[in-house]
Amino acid sequence: MTTRRRLLSLAAAAGAASAAGCSLSGDGDDDDPEYDEAAVADVPDREVPTIRKRLPAGVGEEHVEAGLTRARELLDRVPESVPPAEVPNEVVRERIERRRTEVAEDLESAAEPEASLEGLQRGRSAREDAAGVEAMYAVSVSERTLEDVLGRVDPVAREREAVESEFGYGGEGLIETLVTAGTAERYLATAGRILSSPEGRRQDSEVEVTTAAEAGGRIEEAAAYVEDARHIRERFAASHDDPDDFGATFEAALESLRADLAGRCSEYDGRRATPSSLVDASVEDTPAEDVLADQLFSVRADCSRLEEDGDGRLARRLLRVHRAHHDVLALSEARQRVEDGQFRMPADAAAFDNRRARAMDAIESAASAAEHPRLTERLLEAAASRVERGDGARDGRASSGAVETAVREYDTAFVAATTATDATGRFVDGLGPDD
Amino acid sequence: MPDWSRRRLLQLGVGALAATAGCSAATTGDGPSEEYVYVEDPEWESVRAGGTEPVVSHPNERLSEIGYALFVTESTASKLTFRREPDGVEAARSFLEATRFDEETLFVRHDTVRQCYRREPFRLGREPSERVPRPAFCTRLRPPDVSCSKDAEDTAVHLVRLPVGLEDPPNSYGFTDSSDCDRGPTPRGGGDGQ
């Protein structure tokens, strides 16, 4: 078996070989993987599929544009060049000007509004950044005080409560209603968390201008989250005439799905379970050990959250349960495959290539599944990110260490993708009838 | 006499180095432990003058070069001379003169600071095993309406009363610098003379 020490020595050898312009070969131990540097480097970078979470009723372009317009308006209140007479402290003056330039450049690159969840995210960030520099300037020239800036917390919090109180679980289509409501609930929860500590983590709390910049930006971001939550709910509501109320369905489903999940969680309870204890096969110092460890970590995080999660937001909690069921299923799949001897170091560059291709195929296959794509793509987004991380770990290197790291990401992406459709199917079965 | 360990001496060296370099972000280690004994209502006075010309001098202490000194008797402290007359210098003189050396010791720090920042004492504390508390300084950005140039430097003198009388100065002594003024309790009163 290839030990970690062995891998390290291979990595060192790879570095030396690379420096000498040679290809890497093993030192005679039959168990050692032998990689041809050039072959590993040439593993084709088939483009990672773009998996984007979508909403059933989409996102309005005019709403995204309004967010960017708001950011521009905030930024326009700050002069490009701040006169020394306005802000005599040169360090403060330069910070305002530098930050203004950076935010303006970001806004310029976002000139084309993108009607998507990513577009919403970009709009929120733009508003946060612009409001931060605007608050810093306003406090610096004594237009406002830090207290004035913080005074916006209450109205935004009231608006958040108003949007939340309007929430029901009415809509057309069980999954469509769940995804829309869950996304809106997550936005409102995030806004609430920001508003509970608007000043964030400060380094120098007694410098009013920097605290104002942080708070002004964060409060604006919270306001944007609230507006986005309202927008996606209203847009969804406008997309149908005769909504069903899924509140009772969601409540009953949450109870049964959580109970089912709690039973599965008990197997991984406490600190007893380790990657080695989950399988009979020996996995020490192999990619299999890392795949199991990663998946075990996710399952434990899901299970502990299950116990803490009592915020009353049904849809958001159900979507978390969906993810948790998927993680448990992926761990089970990983265990089975490790028992079958999979997830070992690839023997050569061709085997390495196959591991990446296998992950990509699994993602593309799951993404093309016709059943409940809005749910499954939520799981596949993370799997696609794993492949990208694997590519990043390998970037230009062919050492055993780099190969091991990349393979771990590819294999984790593979088990996630290969179980995504099944996890969604089981979850939907647990939701109950769609009517 | 306290046991001044090698580790402590090294820490002090870092503190002194940071002070000499005028670094705003200098820190020494992870800050005080939770068992640190803080001085309640510490007393200090600061004075600040434009440029880097020395503000105080002493015939036996190279204050502007070494950066700090401890005065355990009135006779040695009385030889401190203010060579410039910036705002707040009278308050500093009075502070010096009012120090009771039978039960107090005077710590004096002579420091350069970037013009758009202020460095100030923000707490006084000691390890339980030590007898003499050490001042901790932190650096803040000055308010936007303070006229200053980012490349210019000022000189500041900080006088801190240590609530302990000493026969002789300890073999080694020092202070800490930090960019984080939020660590630990911020004492009331004291040096806003900058």
XYZ file of C-alpha atoms in Angstrom:
629
model
C 0.000 0.000 0.000
C 1.101 3.502 -0.635
C 1.719 5.252 2.651
C 1.591 8.970 3.137
C 5.322 8.971 3.714
C 5.713 7.174 0.417
C 3.563 9.776 -1.296
C 5.635 12.538 0.166
C 8.800 10.996 -1.115
C 7.167 10.621 -4.506
C 6.157 14.257 -4.358
C 9.724 15.234 -3.578
C 10.945 13.054 -6.409
C 8.421 14.656 -8.718
C 9.743 18.075 -7.790
C 13.315 17.012 -8.431
C 12.392 15.343 -11.695
C 10.475 18.383 -12.752
C 13.423 20.616 -12.032
C 15.603 18.344 -14.120
C 13.127 18.330 -16.979
C 12.575 14.595 -16.588
C 9.445 12.549 -16.311
C 8.658 10.915 -13.006
C 8.906 7.226 -12.560
C 8.713 5.006 -9.526
C 11.708 3.520 -7.778
C 10.855 -0.092 -8.344
C 8.243 -0.762 -5.677
C 5.407 -2.479 -7.487
C 2.824 -0.795 -5.261
C 3.917 2.702 -6.095
C 1.973 4.643 -8.668
C 4.081 5.835 -11.527
C 3.060 8.993 -13.247
C 4.344 10.482 -16.399
C 4.351 14.173 -15.630
C 3.501 15.260 -19.108
C 0.681 12.739 -19.340
C -0.840 13.856 -16.033
C -0.495 17.476 -17.031
C -2.203 16.714 -20.317
C -5.266 15.145 -18.740
C -7.873 17.001 -20.767
C -9.588 19.793 -18.951
C -13.034 19.087 -20.231
C -14.974 22.064 -19.090
C -16.752 21.588 -15.793
C -20.494 21.872 -16.380
C -22.012 25.063 -15.074
C -24.627 24.091 -12.533
C -26.709 27.016 -11.482
C -29.514 26.968 -9.038
C -32.644 28.406 -10.585
C -35.987 29.525 -9.325
C -39.236 28.245 -10.830
C -40.417 31.735 -11.720
C -36.939 33.096 -12.378
C -35.634 36.504 -11.429
C -36.807 39.755 -12.950
C -34.214 41.620 -14.966
C -35.733 44.925 -13.891
C -35.262 43.946 -10.248
C -31.581 43.159 -10.755
C -31.173 46.417 -12.674
C -32.866 48.315 -9.849
C -30.329 46.907 -7.402
C -27.415 48.027 -9.545
C -29.032 51.437 -10.005
C -29.345 51.777 -6.247
C -25.635 50.952 -5.915
C -24.739 53.573 -8.519
C -26.860 56.180 -6.784
C -25.118 55.507 -3.495
C -21.729 55.760 -5.136
C -22.650 58.984 -6.923
C -22.973 60.671 -3.547
C -19.233 60.250 -3.064
C -16.913 62.494 -5.107
C -14.158 60.781 -7.058
C -11.686 63.212 -5.562
C -12.327 64.292 -1.998
C -11.028 67.821 -1.303
C -8.665 68.133 1.681
C -10.918 70.881 2.984
C -13.707 68.319 3.315
C -11.634 65.534 4.830
C -8.343 66.901 6.197
C -7.079 63.465 7.330
C -5.155 62.230 4.295
C -5.348 58.551 5.257
C -9.134 58.707 5.585
C -9.383 60.727 2.384
C -7.340 58.191 0.429
C -9.305 55.278 1.810
C -12.551 56.849 0.604
C -11.158 57.599 -2.845
C -9.519 54.192 -3.261
C -12.614 52.329 -2.157
C -14.809 54.442 -4.413
C -12.630 53.602 -7.408
C -12.734 49.876 -6.633
C -16.510 49.817 -6.242
C -17.000 51.870 -9.444
C -14.843 49.383 -11.369
C -16.845 46.470 -10.013
C -20.070 48.169 -10.970
C -18.806 48.861 -14.439
C -18.040 45.187 -14.946
C -21.616 44.396 -13.855
C -23.130 46.763 -16.400
C -25.236 44.013 -17.934
C -27.756 42.868 -15.337
C -28.042 39.100 -15.145
C -31.532 37.870 -14.325
C -30.480 34.973 -12.120
C -29.662 34.121 -8.528
C -26.067 35.059 -9.311
C -27.340 38.408 -10.580
C -29.126 38.952 -7.283
C -25.964 38.095 -5.380
C -23.963 40.516 -7.464
C -26.511 43.255 -6.870
C -26.416 42.719 -3.113
C -22.632 42.859 -3.084
C -22.611 46.013 -5.191
C -25.080 47.691 -2.861
C -23.104 46.633 0.216
C -19.844 47.950 -1.205
C -21.337 51.226 -2.411
C -23.198 51.861 0.837
C -20.019 51.178 2.798
C -17.997 53.845 1.038
C -20.982 56.227 1.043
C -21.363 55.879 4.816
C -17.645 56.397 5.334
C -17.760 59.590 3.323
C -20.945 60.886 4.956
C -19.558 60.387 8.456
C -16.195 61.870 7.452
C -17.791 65.108 6.271
C -20.185 65.125 9.248
C -23.305 64.688 7.138
C -24.182 61.761 9.338
C -22.999 60.174 12.543
C -22.404 56.514 13.280
C -25.621 56.631 15.259
C -27.461 57.849 12.157
C -26.019 54.971 10.157
C -27.040 52.425 12.782
C -30.449 54.068 12.965
C -31.363 52.329 9.729
C -31.288 48.920 11.412
C -34.796 49.275 12.870
C -36.645 50.210 9.668
C -34.902 47.445 7.726
C -35.707 44.973 10.506
C -39.347 46.057 10.423
C -39.424 45.576 6.673
C -37.925 42.126 7.097
C -40.605 41.206 9.614
C -43.294 42.530 7.305
C -42.062 40.402 4.412
C -41.789 37.374 6.671
C -45.285 37.849 8.056
C -46.678 37.870 4.523
C -45.216 34.448 3.947
C -47.388 31.484 3.405
C -46.703 28.343 1.482
C -49.134 28.932 -1.328
C -48.136 28.187 -4.887
C -48.523 26.028 -7.891
C -46.468 22.875 -7.611
C -45.062 21.370 -4.456
C -41.396 21.495 -5.449
C -41.709 24.910 -7.073
C -43.282 26.331 -3.933
C -40.707 24.662 -1.714
C -37.691 25.940 -3.664
C -39.053 29.470 -3.921
C -40.092 29.708 -0.288
C -36.893 28.077 0.930
C -34.744 30.543 -0.970
C -36.735 33.510 0.313
C -36.545 32.195 3.862
C -32.811 31.828 3.605
C -32.521 35.435 2.438
C -34.615 36.653 5.357
C -32.634 34.580 7.830
C -29.404 36.046 6.479
C -30.819 39.566 6.736
C -31.816 38.890 10.337
C -28.350 37.641 11.190
C -26.707 40.710 9.662
C -29.040 43.105 11.435
C -28.320 41.487 14.788
C -24.670 42.570 14.492
C -24.558 45.377 11.935
C -21.084 46.483 12.919
C -19.601 43.075 12.123
C -16.197 42.168 13.396
C -14.328 45.385 13.912
C -10.647 45.874 14.404
C -10.751 49.407 15.659
C -14.186 50.043 17.030
C -13.515 53.536 18.210
C -12.738 54.819 14.754
C -16.160 56.042 13.809
C -15.620 56.226 10.063
C -14.496 52.630 9.642
C -17.249 51.326 11.863
C -19.766 53.397 9.901
C -18.449 51.986 6.625
C -18.822 48.426 7.870
C -22.262 49.006 9.354
C -23.559 51.055 6.423
C -22.545 48.328 3.981
C -23.945 45.489 6.035
C -27.281 47.178 6.668
C -27.648 47.898 2.959
C -26.866 44.259 2.219
C -29.563 43.190 4.687
C -32.039 45.530 3.008
C -31.132 44.002 -0.351
C -31.709 40.487 1.001
C -35.153 41.549 2.223
C -36.026 43.109 -1.138
C -34.803 40.038 -2.999
C -36.910 37.780 -0.766
C -39.968 39.874 -1.461
C -39.217 39.932 -5.183
C -38.886 36.191 -5.651
C -42.042 35.544 -3.619
C -44.055 38.112 -5.512
C -42.755 36.962 -8.860
C -43.655 33.381 -8.039
C -47.117 34.406 -6.821
C -47.703 36.308 -10.030
C -46.859 33.240 -12.097
C -50.045 31.359 -11.234
C -53.702 32.044 -10.638
C -54.876 29.237 -8.434
C -52.322 28.461 -5.737
C -52.492 25.492 -3.413
C -51.497 25.846 0.219
C -48.669 23.467 1.050
C -48.133 24.587 4.641
C -49.641 21.490 6.241
C -47.911 19.238 3.717
C -44.537 20.781 4.471
C -45.069 20.517 8.196
C -45.995 16.848 8.089
C -43.181 16.066 5.655
C -40.624 17.831 7.778
C -41.577 15.802 10.800
C -41.383 12.444 9.052
C -38.255 13.244 7.026
C -36.435 14.534 10.070
C -37.389 11.449 12.054
C -36.070 9.271 9.256
C -32.886 11.297 9.074
C -32.371 11.165 12.833
C -32.369 7.377 12.609
C -29.689 7.469 9.924
C -27.682 10.021 11.875
C -27.458 7.742 14.905
C -25.070 5.503 12.982
C -22.563 8.353 12.803
C -23.264 9.741 16.227
C -20.571 11.095 18.508
C -16.910 10.787 17.803
C -16.696 7.038 17.518
C -17.071 6.792 13.757
C -13.881 7.294 11.779
C -13.203 6.637 8.102
C -11.449 3.381 9.030
C -14.304 2.240 11.253
C -16.836 2.663 8.450
C -15.346 0.002 6.195
C -13.645 -3.354 6.518
C -11.095 -2.472 3.878
C -7.849 -0.784 4.831
C -8.012 2.851 3.783
C -5.204 4.516 5.670
C -3.298 7.038 3.574
C -5.443 6.550 0.494
C -7.822 8.908 -1.320
C -10.599 6.633 -0.036
C -9.831 7.701 3.511
C -10.188 11.357 2.527
C -13.418 10.778 0.623
C -14.930 9.029 3.630
C -13.626 11.713 6.014
C -15.078 14.548 3.942
C -18.441 12.880 3.628
C -18.498 11.917 7.300
C -17.793 15.528 8.223
C -20.734 16.722 6.119
C -23.084 14.150 7.619
C -22.107 15.084 11.148
C -22.618 18.769 10.436
C -26.051 18.023 8.967
C -27.029 15.845 11.913
C -25.956 18.328 14.572
C -27.814 21.092 12.750
C -30.882 18.889 12.747
C -30.988 19.097 16.523
C -30.424 22.837 16.652
C -32.652 23.820 13.770
C -35.862 25.212 15.197
C -36.316 28.583 13.546
C -39.768 27.786 12.216
C -38.966 28.366 8.561
C -40.462 25.254 7.089
C -39.225 25.434 3.536
C -35.661 26.296 4.452
C -35.545 23.485 6.957
C -36.944 21.046 4.430
C -34.278 22.004 1.917
C -31.661 21.389 4.585
C -33.135 17.968 5.208
C -32.909 17.323 1.478
C -29.216 18.101 1.539
C -28.713 16.031 4.678
C -30.428 13.005 3.142
C -28.186 13.372 0.146
C -25.049 13.518 2.270
C -26.066 10.366 4.147
C -26.771 8.587 0.884
C -23.468 9.730 -0.605
C -21.587 8.453 2.443
C -23.317 5.111 2.148
C -22.396 4.960 -1.535
C -18.808 5.888 -0.763
C -18.550 3.141 1.854
C -19.831 0.552 -0.601
C -17.426 1.601 -3.297
C -14.484 1.613 -0.911
C -15.393 -1.912 0.135
C -15.296 -2.768 -3.557
C -11.736 -1.465 -3.765
C -12.410 1.887 -5.350
C -10.992 5.337 -4.578
C -7.343 4.218 -4.490
C -4.468 6.081 -6.051
C -4.774 5.922 -9.826
C -2.159 3.666 -11.372
C -1.206 6.061 -14.122
C -2.229 9.188 -15.978
C -4.896 7.330 -17.932
C -6.516 6.102 -14.732
C -6.305 9.600 -13.326
C -8.035 10.937 -16.419
C -10.759 8.333 -16.010
C -11.478 9.432 -12.450
C -12.077 12.996 -13.528
C -14.146 11.919 -16.526
C -16.239 9.655 -14.315
C -17.104 12.550 -12.000
C -17.944 14.813 -14.940
C -20.139 12.157 -16.547
C -22.016 11.634 -13.289
C -22.659 15.356 -12.914
C -23.826 15.760 -16.491
C -26.027 12.701 -16.276
C -27.702 13.873 -13.065
C -28.075 17.393 -14.414
C -29.944 16.093 -17.445
C -32.380 14.054 -15.365
C -35.919 15.158 -16.040
C -37.251 14.627 -12.546
C -37.188 17.584 -10.176
C -34.206 19.446 -11.659
C -34.758 22.443 -9.356
C -33.958 20.237 -6.386
C -31.223 18.088 -7.877
C -29.248 21.011 -9.251
C -28.940 22.330 -5.707
C -26.916 19.207 -4.923
C -24.936 19.209 -8.136
C -23.680 22.743 -7.720
C -21.419 21.572 -4.874
C -20.281 18.527 -6.871
C -19.218 20.714 -9.791
C -17.291 22.931 -7.372
C -15.456 19.844 -6.160
C -14.226 19.072 -9.663
C -13.024 22.641 -10.020
C -11.184 22.356 -6.720
C -9.575 19.149 -7.920
C -8.428 20.876 -11.087
C -7.053 23.694 -8.967
C -5.114 21.279 -6.758
C -3.553 19.682 -9.807
C -2.928 22.919 -11.609
C 0.353 22.468 -13.414
C 1.633 19.833 -10.993
C 1.992 16.108 -11.349
C 3.299 15.134 -7.943
C 1.653 12.264 -6.128
C 0.441 14.728 -3.502
C -1.285 16.863 -6.117
C -2.742 13.808 -7.807
C -4.027 12.483 -4.489
C -5.701 15.789 -3.625
C -7.276 16.089 -7.052
C -8.525 12.519 -7.028
C -10.120 12.987 -3.641
C -12.124 15.920 -5.013
C -13.098 14.058 -8.182
C -14.193 10.987 -6.245
C -16.188 13.028 -3.736
C -17.868 14.835 -6.630
C -18.586 11.481 -8.218
C -20.355 9.990 -5.193
C -22.292 13.222 -4.700
C -23.425 13.332 -8.319
C -24.166 9.663 -8.633
C -26.503 9.772 -5.623
C -28.126 13.156 -6.272
C -31.048 11.974 -8.373
C -31.827 9.131 -6.001
C -31.608 11.432 -2.957
C -34.003 13.874 -4.576
C -36.393 11.084 -5.510
C -36.518 9.748 -1.977
C -36.912 13.244 -0.588
C -39.796 14.020 -2.927
C -41.447 10.727 -1.989
C -41.222 11.840 1.615
C -42.839 15.175 0.825
C -46.130 13.577 -0.011
C -48.521 14.049 -2.876
C -48.111 17.024 -5.177
C -51.614 18.401 -5.084
C 12.961 41.122 42.511
C 10.829 39.460 39.871
C 12.234 36.635 37.815
C 12.835 38.217 34.398
C 12.955 35.267 32.077
C 14.672 35.084 28.703
C 11.274 34.801 27.039
C 10.159 37.978 28.713
C 13.323 39.751 27.684
C 12.706 38.716 24.099
C 9.158 39.991 24.315
C 10.370 43.280 25.603
C 12.858 43.447 22.787
C 10.038 43.049 20.279
C 8.022 45.709 22.026
C 10.880 48.140 21.973
C 11.612 47.350 18.341
C 8.014 47.968 17.356
C 8.059 51.242 19.182
C 11.228 52.368 17.486
C 9.844 51.491 14.077
C 6.635 53.333 14.740
C 4.646 50.335 13.534
C 0.920 50.632 13.945
C 0.334 46.936 13.582
C 3.039 45.690 15.902
C 1.997 43.150 18.480
C 3.867 41.093 20.977
C 2.613 37.552 21.149
C -1.041 36.781 21.712
C -1.663 39.474 24.273
C -2.120 38.978 27.951
C -3.475 35.776 29.392
C -6.774 35.757 31.230
C -4.973 35.670 34.540
C -3.451 39.020 33.811
C -3.857 41.424 36.712
C -5.134 44.734 35.464
C -4.661 48.040 37.213
C -7.966 49.734 37.807
C -8.182 53.371 36.860
C -4.620 53.649 35.579
C -3.212 57.144 35.384
C -1.344 58.542 32.438
C -0.807 61.694 30.499
C 0.297 62.151 26.908
C 1.569 65.041 24.896
C 2.090 65.230 21.160
C 4.119 67.588 19.002
C 4.594 67.907 15.259
C 7.792 66.597 13.670
C 10.364 64.212 15.068
C 12.420 66.556 17.232
C 12.653 65.216 20.801
C 10.023 66.553 23.171
C 11.705 65.530 26.416
C 15.243 64.709 27.421
C 17.076 63.466 30.478
C 20.785 63.750 31.223
C 21.138 60.079 32.157
C 18.569 58.448 29.893
C 18.705 58.371 26.107
C 14.961 58.615 25.897
C 14.570 59.574 22.267
C 16.941 56.771 21.222
C 15.894 53.935 23.511
C 12.286 55.000 23.534
C 11.394 54.594 27.165
C 12.650 54.784 30.724
C 11.532 54.058 34.265
C 11.990 56.617 37.025
C 11.876 55.302 40.568
C 12.877 58.437 42.458
C 11.768 62.021 42.404
C 15.339 63.234 42.080
C 15.936 61.383 38.811
C 12.488 62.188 37.438
C 12.922 65.861 38.169
C 15.756 65.972 35.637
C 13.319 65.316 32.826
C 13.225 68.415 30.677
C 10.532 69.351 28.219
C 12.385 70.814 25.265
C 9.296 71.875 23.362
C 6.026 73.412 24.426
C 3.183 71.696 22.557
C -0.386 71.718 23.798
C -0.771 69.684 26.947
C 2.798 70.089 28.151
C 1.699 71.842 31.350
C -0.596 68.969 32.226
C 2.298 66.582 31.625
C 4.609 68.594 33.896
C 1.968 68.638 36.617
C 1.459 64.913 36.231
C 5.178 64.315 36.646
C 5.417 66.550 39.684
C 2.398 64.961 41.363
C 3.816 61.437 41.157
C 4.487 60.017 44.662
C 7.655 58.008 44.226
C 7.427 56.315 47.601
C 4.503 54.298 46.275
C 4.580 54.950 42.540
C 6.975 54.655 39.626
C 6.939 56.747 36.485
C 7.152 55.115 33.062
C 7.985 57.488 30.229
C 7.734 56.550 26.569
C 9.148 58.784 23.873
C 7.792 57.782 20.520
C 7.283 58.801 16.924
C 3.874 58.147 15.419
C 2.478 58.580 11.947
C 0.634 61.847 11.764
C -2.771 60.445 10.840
C -2.700 57.945 13.708
C -2.479 58.133 17.429
C -0.826 55.668 19.702
C -1.971 55.712 23.280
C -1.809 53.656 26.431
C -5.008 51.688 26.842
C -4.378 49.387 29.755
C -1.890 48.570 32.463
C -1.420 45.039 33.706
C 0.981 42.384 34.867
C 1.422 38.662 34.984
C 0.527 37.267 38.427
C 4.177 36.354 38.968
C 5.358 39.882 38.287
C 5.352 42.851 40.557
C 5.583 45.748 38.144
C 2.715 46.260 35.698
C 3.451 47.065 32.078
C 1.604 49.525 29.906
C -0.008 48.346 26.693
C -0.340 50.753 23.793
C -2.610 50.595 20.813
C -2.863 52.571 17.600
C -5.974 54.174 16.143
C -6.732 56.182 13.065
C -7.329 59.797 13.995
C -10.679 61.391 13.155
C -11.319 62.577 9.572
C -11.322 66.253 10.559
C -7.750 66.121 11.893
C -5.469 67.717 9.355
C -2.598 65.330 8.716
C -0.348 63.954 6.021
C -0.002 60.206 5.556
C 3.806 60.354 5.278
C 4.489 62.773 8.106
C 5.423 61.822 11.656
C 4.813 63.406 15.015
C 6.445 62.831 18.345
C 4.517 61.740 21.400
C 5.483 61.404 25.029
C 3.472 59.200 27.348
C 3.827 59.365 31.106
C 2.309 56.403 32.934
C 2.133 56.003 36.713
C 2.823 52.493 37.862
C 1.207 51.927 41.256
C 4.267 50.375 42.838
C 7.230 51.968 44.609
C 10.668 50.598 43.728
C 14.122 50.926 45.250
C 15.764 50.251 41.900
C 14.500 49.797 38.362
C 13.960 46.137 37.430
C 16.682 44.509 35.363
C 14.406 44.513 32.388
C 11.126 46.097 31.628
C 8.992 47.013 28.673
C 5.590 47.525 27.148
C 3.434 46.069 24.417
C 2.095 47.514 21.182
C -1.038 46.412 19.429
C -3.224 47.559 16.572
C -6.272 46.257 18.403
C -7.611 48.671 20.966
C -10.501 46.382 21.852
C -8.531 43.723 23.621
C -9.122 43.546 27.323
C -10.817 46.152 29.476
C -10.249 49.740 28.437
C -9.387 51.745 31.534
C -11.215 54.905 32.308
C -9.669 58.322 32.185
C -6.141 59.139 31.233
C -4.235 60.374 28.297
C -6.328 62.161 25.788
C -3.769 64.827 25.487
C -2.812 64.070 21.919
